[in-house]
Amino acid sequence: MSTPRPLIAGNWKMNGLAAALDEARAVAAALEERPAGARVAVCPPATLIDRLAEAVAGSAVLVGGQDCRAEAAGAFTGDVAAEMLAEAGARLVILGHSERRAGYGETDAVVAAKVEGALRAGLEPIICVGETLAERQAGRALEVVTAQVRGSAPAALAGRDFAIAYEPVWAIGSGLTPSIEQIEEVHVAVRAVLVEMFGATGAASPILYGGSVKPTNAAEILSAREVGGALVGGASLKAADFLPIIVAA
Ligand code: 13P
């Protein structure tokens, strides 16, 4: 089986007013000039998805959401359905980010239902998993992460495009990163679970690393075993930081 192209996705989190569209335009223009080996996605706040999709239309930049509700419609004040993201121009959606698991009590079962919603709408889910510092220090990182993969990845993913993002909670926004050995250990374990669960699909789905990815550490992280891309937070907000990470893939 051929190795799929790596995926470099930027998660803007709750950052970005209209002026931020210029950063996405700059990424799109740079990729036009110098096409990347990686697939590239930008996941802005929901309010910017349609304008960002318009701003990068015809370029290599894909647009993603940061969350969705499992249901297609209904009385769920404040929530957004996968169908709405897709209609606004999203092709992917981040699900189960640790900030949502921790801040909104999203369980693996909730995340799995959202993944099914994303697939129903034709979106490619990026399913986030990762251990806390306490879990790592207790020697439970592999157990926690593989259990999250099993619980958050529904059977419906077989034959579909999706990615897993391993984001150690303690590495997010902290400037700390695991050692390459620690990253590889988790990614290899996740790969084994994916193959067991989904066969050929599980062998081909990219496993992204996320957590304090920067221009200075991207090349080393992206060349690690079973690392098929990156989910980038802070460093995705400026084209000048995001582009070198894209080029490193
Ligand atoms: P940082 O790159 O800012 O550490 O954030 C990582 C992340 O949470 C991406 O989803």
Short mmCIF file of C-alpha atoms and ligand atoms in Angstrom, two decimals:
data_model
loop_
_atom_site.label_atom_id
_atom_site.label_comp_id
_atom_site.label_asym_id
_atom_site.label_seq_id
_atom_site.Cartn_x
_atom_site.Cartn_y
_atom_site.Cartn_z
CA MET A 1 0.00 0.00 0.00
CA SER A 2 1.35 3.43 -0.89
CA THR A 3 1.99 5.83 1.97
CA PRO A 4 -0.70 8.53 2.06
CA ARG A 5 0.36 12.17 1.91
CA PRO A 6 0.96 13.63 5.35
CA LEU A 7 -1.64 16.03 6.69
CA ILE A 8 -0.69 19.31 8.32
CA ALA A 9 -3.74 20.87 9.96
CA GLY A 10 -3.88 24.20 11.74
CA ASN A 11 -6.27 24.52 14.67
CA TRP A 12 -6.93 28.20 15.24
CA LYS A 13 -9.03 27.41 18.34
CA MET A 14 -10.99 30.52 19.47
CA ASN A 15 -8.73 32.92 17.59
CA GLY A 16 -9.41 34.84 14.43
CA LEU A 17 -11.50 37.79 13.32
CA ALA A 18 -11.86 38.70 9.66
CA ALA A 19 -8.31 40.13 9.50
CA ALA A 20 -6.95 36.62 10.10
CA LEU A 21 -8.17 35.56 6.64
CA ASP A 22 -5.06 37.25 5.26
CA GLU A 23 -2.92 34.60 6.98
CA ALA A 24 -4.85 31.83 5.23
CA ARG A 25 -4.57 33.72 1.95
CA ALA A 26 -0.82 33.95 2.45
CA VAL A 27 -0.58 30.18 3.04
CA ALA A 28 -2.65 29.52 -0.09
CA ALA A 29 -0.48 31.85 -2.18
CA ALA A 30 2.74 30.28 -0.93
CA LEU A 31 1.48 26.78 -1.77
CA GLU A 32 0.55 27.99 -5.23
CA GLU A 33 4.12 29.17 -5.69
CA ARG A 34 5.66 26.07 -4.16
CA PRO A 35 3.29 23.08 -3.89
CA ALA A 36 3.74 21.08 -0.69
CA GLY A 37 4.13 17.34 -0.35
CA ALA A 38 1.61 17.45 2.47
CA ARG A 39 -2.12 18.07 2.43
CA VAL A 40 -2.82 21.30 4.28
CA ALA A 41 -5.89 22.26 6.28
CA VAL A 42 -6.85 25.34 8.26
CA CYS A 43 -9.54 24.99 10.92
CA PRO A 44 -10.78 28.46 11.90
CA PRO A 45 -13.62 29.30 14.29
CA ALA A 46 -17.02 28.36 12.83
CA THR A 47 -17.80 32.02 12.14
CA LEU A 48 -14.96 32.21 9.60
CA ILE A 49 -15.40 28.90 7.78
CA ASP A 50 -17.37 30.18 4.80
CA ARG A 51 -15.25 33.28 4.33
CA LEU A 52 -12.04 31.32 4.69
CA ALA A 53 -13.28 28.72 2.20
CA GLU A 54 -13.98 31.56 -0.22
CA ALA A 55 -10.61 33.18 0.46
CA VAL A 56 -8.66 29.99 -0.37
CA ALA A 57 -10.99 28.60 -3.06
CA GLY A 58 -9.09 26.91 -5.86
CA SER A 59 -5.93 26.60 -3.73
CA ALA A 60 -4.41 23.59 -1.98
CA VAL A 61 -5.70 24.75 1.41
CA LEU A 62 -8.54 22.66 2.82
CA VAL A 63 -10.89 24.07 5.42
CA GLY A 64 -11.95 22.30 8.59
CA GLY A 65 -14.21 22.79 11.58
CA GLN A 66 -13.13 22.39 15.21
CA ASP A 67 -16.14 20.50 16.52
CA CYS A 68 -19.66 19.51 15.54
CA ARG A 69 -22.78 18.12 17.10
CA ALA A 70 -23.63 14.47 16.37
CA GLU A 71 -27.19 15.26 15.21
CA ALA A 72 -27.95 16.78 11.81
CA ALA A 73 -30.39 19.38 13.16
CA GLY A 74 -32.54 20.13 16.18
CA ALA A 75 -33.07 22.12 19.35
CA PHE A 76 -29.41 22.36 20.40
CA THR A 77 -28.79 26.04 21.08
CA GLY A 78 -25.28 27.15 20.26
CA ASP A 79 -24.24 23.93 18.51
CA VAL A 80 -23.27 23.36 14.88
CA ALA A 81 -24.07 20.27 12.79
CA ALA A 82 -21.56 18.59 10.50
CA GLU A 83 -23.89 19.33 7.58
CA MET A 84 -23.62 23.04 8.38
CA LEU A 85 -19.83 22.89 8.41
CA ALA A 86 -19.85 21.03 5.10
CA GLU A 87 -22.21 23.52 3.50
CA ALA A 88 -20.02 26.39 4.72
CA GLY A 89 -17.06 24.84 2.89
CA ALA A 90 -15.41 22.54 5.43
CA ARG A 91 -13.96 19.25 4.26
CA LEU A 92 -12.62 18.09 7.61
CA VAL A 93 -13.51 18.45 11.27
CA ILE A 94 -11.46 18.13 14.45
CA LEU A 95 -13.32 16.03 17.04
CA GLY A 96 -12.60 15.10 20.65
CA HIS A 97 -9.94 17.75 21.20
CA SER A 98 -8.72 17.60 24.80
CA GLU A 99 -10.01 21.13 25.37
CA ARG A 100 -13.49 19.80 24.60
CA ARG A 101 -13.04 16.53 26.46
CA ALA A 102 -11.86 18.41 29.57
CA GLY A 103 -13.97 21.56 29.28
CA TYR A 104 -17.25 20.07 28.06
CA GLY A 105 -17.10 16.58 29.47
CA GLU A 106 -16.97 14.91 26.07
CA THR A 107 -16.62 11.17 26.58
CA ASP A 108 -15.32 8.68 24.04
CA ALA A 109 -18.94 7.73 23.27
CA VAL A 110 -19.86 11.36 22.58
CA VAL A 111 -16.82 11.74 20.33
CA ALA A 112 -17.69 8.53 18.47
CA ALA A 113 -21.23 9.82 17.84
CA LYS A 114 -19.81 13.08 16.51
CA VAL A 115 -17.50 11.11 14.20
CA GLU A 116 -20.54 9.33 12.80
CA GLY A 117 -22.19 12.72 12.27
CA ALA A 118 -19.12 13.96 10.42
CA LEU A 119 -19.08 10.89 8.16
CA ARG A 120 -22.79 11.31 7.45
CA ALA A 121 -22.05 14.84 6.22
CA GLY A 122 -19.06 13.72 4.15
CA LEU A 123 -16.46 15.33 6.40
CA GLU A 124 -13.10 13.75 7.17
CA PRO A 125 -12.76 13.51 10.95
CA ILE A 126 -9.52 14.24 12.80
CA ILE A 127 -10.03 12.37 16.07
CA CYS A 128 -7.94 13.68 18.97
CA VAL A 129 -6.57 11.53 21.79
CA GLY A 130 -3.92 12.12 24.42
CA GLU A 131 -2.94 11.50 28.02
CA THR A 132 -2.65 14.04 30.85
CA LEU A 133 0.63 14.61 32.65
CA ALA A 134 -0.62 12.65 35.66
CA GLU A 135 -1.51 9.72 33.42
CA ARG A 136 1.92 9.77 31.77
CA GLN A 137 3.69 10.01 35.11
CA ALA A 138 1.68 7.04 36.32
CA GLY A 139 2.96 5.03 33.33
CA ARG A 140 -0.53 4.89 31.80
CA ALA A 141 -0.04 6.87 28.56
CA LEU A 142 -0.33 3.90 26.19
CA GLU A 143 -3.28 2.42 28.03
CA VAL A 144 -5.16 5.74 28.09
CA VAL A 145 -4.49 6.64 24.46
CA THR A 146 -5.31 3.23 23.00
CA ALA A 147 -8.54 3.11 25.05
CA GLN A 148 -9.49 6.54 23.68
CA VAL A 149 -8.87 5.33 20.12
CA ARG A 150 -11.00 2.23 20.67
CA GLY A 151 -13.81 4.25 22.23
CA SER A 152 -13.78 7.27 19.93
CA ALA A 153 -13.37 5.56 16.54
CA PRO A 154 -16.68 3.96 15.47
CA ALA A 155 -16.89 0.97 13.12
CA ALA A 156 -18.34 3.30 10.46
CA LEU A 157 -14.80 4.58 9.82
CA ALA A 158 -13.90 1.41 7.90
CA GLY A 159 -13.16 2.38 4.32
CA ARG A 160 -13.41 6.12 5.05
CA ASP A 161 -10.81 8.88 5.17
CA PHE A 162 -9.90 9.90 8.69
CA ALA A 163 -6.95 10.83 10.87
CA ILE A 164 -6.06 10.32 14.50
CA ALA A 165 -4.25 13.16 16.26
CA TYR A 166 -2.11 12.21 19.25
CA GLU A 167 -1.96 15.31 21.42
CA PRO A 168 -0.51 14.79 24.89
CA VAL A 169 -2.54 17.21 27.02
CA TRP A 170 0.59 18.42 28.82
CA ALA A 171 2.28 19.34 25.53
CA ILE A 172 -0.56 21.57 24.29
CA GLY A 173 0.30 25.25 24.43
CA SER A 174 3.05 24.53 26.97
CA GLY A 175 6.14 24.58 24.80
CA LEU A 176 6.88 21.06 26.10
CA THR A 177 7.08 18.14 23.72
CA PRO A 178 7.57 14.43 24.35
CA SER A 179 10.83 12.85 23.25
CA ILE A 180 10.85 11.35 19.79
CA GLU A 181 10.95 7.90 21.44
CA GLN A 182 7.82 8.73 23.44
CA ILE A 183 6.01 9.98 20.33
CA GLU A 184 6.99 6.88 18.36
CA GLU A 185 5.95 4.55 21.16
CA VAL A 186 2.44 6.00 21.21
CA HIS A 187 2.09 6.27 17.43
CA VAL A 188 3.17 2.65 16.92
CA ALA A 189 0.64 1.53 19.54
CA VAL A 190 -2.13 3.58 17.91
CA ARG A 191 -1.24 2.11 14.51
CA ALA A 192 -1.57 -1.42 15.89
CA VAL A 193 -5.04 -0.63 17.28
CA LEU A 194 -6.13 0.97 13.99
CA VAL A 195 -4.99 -2.04 11.97
CA GLU A 196 -6.76 -4.37 14.37
CA MET A 197 -9.96 -2.31 14.17
CA PHE A 198 -10.03 -1.28 10.52
CA GLY A 199 -7.60 -3.47 8.58
CA ALA A 200 -6.29 -1.75 5.43
CA THR A 201 -8.05 1.54 6.28
CA GLY A 202 -6.39 1.50 9.68
CA ALA A 203 -2.99 0.84 8.11
CA ALA A 204 -3.31 3.87 5.82
CA SER A 205 -4.92 6.54 8.02
CA PRO A 206 -2.47 9.25 9.05
CA ILE A 207 -1.62 9.56 12.73
CA LEU A 208 -0.85 13.21 13.43
CA TYR A 209 1.19 14.53 16.32
CA GLY A 210 0.00 17.70 18.08
CA GLY A 211 1.30 19.73 20.99
CA SER A 212 3.78 22.63 20.73
CA VAL A 213 4.74 21.86 17.12
CA LYS A 214 6.90 24.76 15.92
CA PRO A 215 9.06 25.55 12.90
CA THR A 216 12.07 24.59 15.04
CA ASN A 217 10.92 21.07 15.99
CA ALA A 218 8.64 20.14 13.08
CA ALA A 219 11.17 18.36 10.88
CA GLU A 220 12.34 16.05 13.65
CA ILE A 221 8.81 15.24 14.84
CA LEU A 222 7.47 14.73 11.32
CA SER A 223 10.24 12.29 10.45
CA ALA A 224 9.46 10.08 13.44
CA ARG A 225 8.06 6.60 12.91
CA GLU A 226 4.30 6.47 12.22
CA VAL A 227 3.97 10.27 12.38
CA GLY A 228 1.82 11.14 9.37
CA GLY A 229 1.43 14.84 9.93
CA ALA A 230 0.76 17.42 12.59
CA LEU A 231 -2.10 19.23 14.28
CA VAL A 232 -0.76 22.68 14.99
CA GLY A 233 -2.26 25.21 17.38
CA GLY A 234 -0.47 28.47 18.14
CA ALA A 235 2.03 28.17 15.31
CA SER A 236 -0.77 27.88 12.73
CA LEU A 237 -2.06 31.40 13.39
CA LYS A 238 0.66 33.12 11.37
CA ALA A 239 1.56 32.05 7.84
CA ALA A 240 5.21 32.79 8.61
CA ASP A 241 5.19 30.07 11.31
CA PHE A 242 2.79 27.64 9.65
CA LEU A 243 4.53 27.53 6.26
CA PRO A 244 7.88 26.19 7.51
CA ILE A 245 5.99 23.42 9.34
CA ILE A 246 4.17 22.53 6.12
CA VAL A 247 7.43 22.48 4.20
CA ALA A 248 9.01 20.21 6.85
CA ALA A 249 6.45 17.45 6.19
P1 13P B 1 -0.30 24.11 20.33
O1 13P B 1 0.35 23.80 19.00
O2 13P B 1 -0.59 25.57 20.51
O3 13P B 1 0.45 23.48 21.45
O4 13P B 1 -1.75 23.42 20.30
C1 13P B 1 -1.85 22.09 19.90
C2 13P B 1 -3.28 21.77 19.71
O5 13P B 1 -4.03 21.67 20.67
C3 13P B 1 -3.77 21.58 18.34
O6 13P B 1 -5.04 21.03 18.32
#
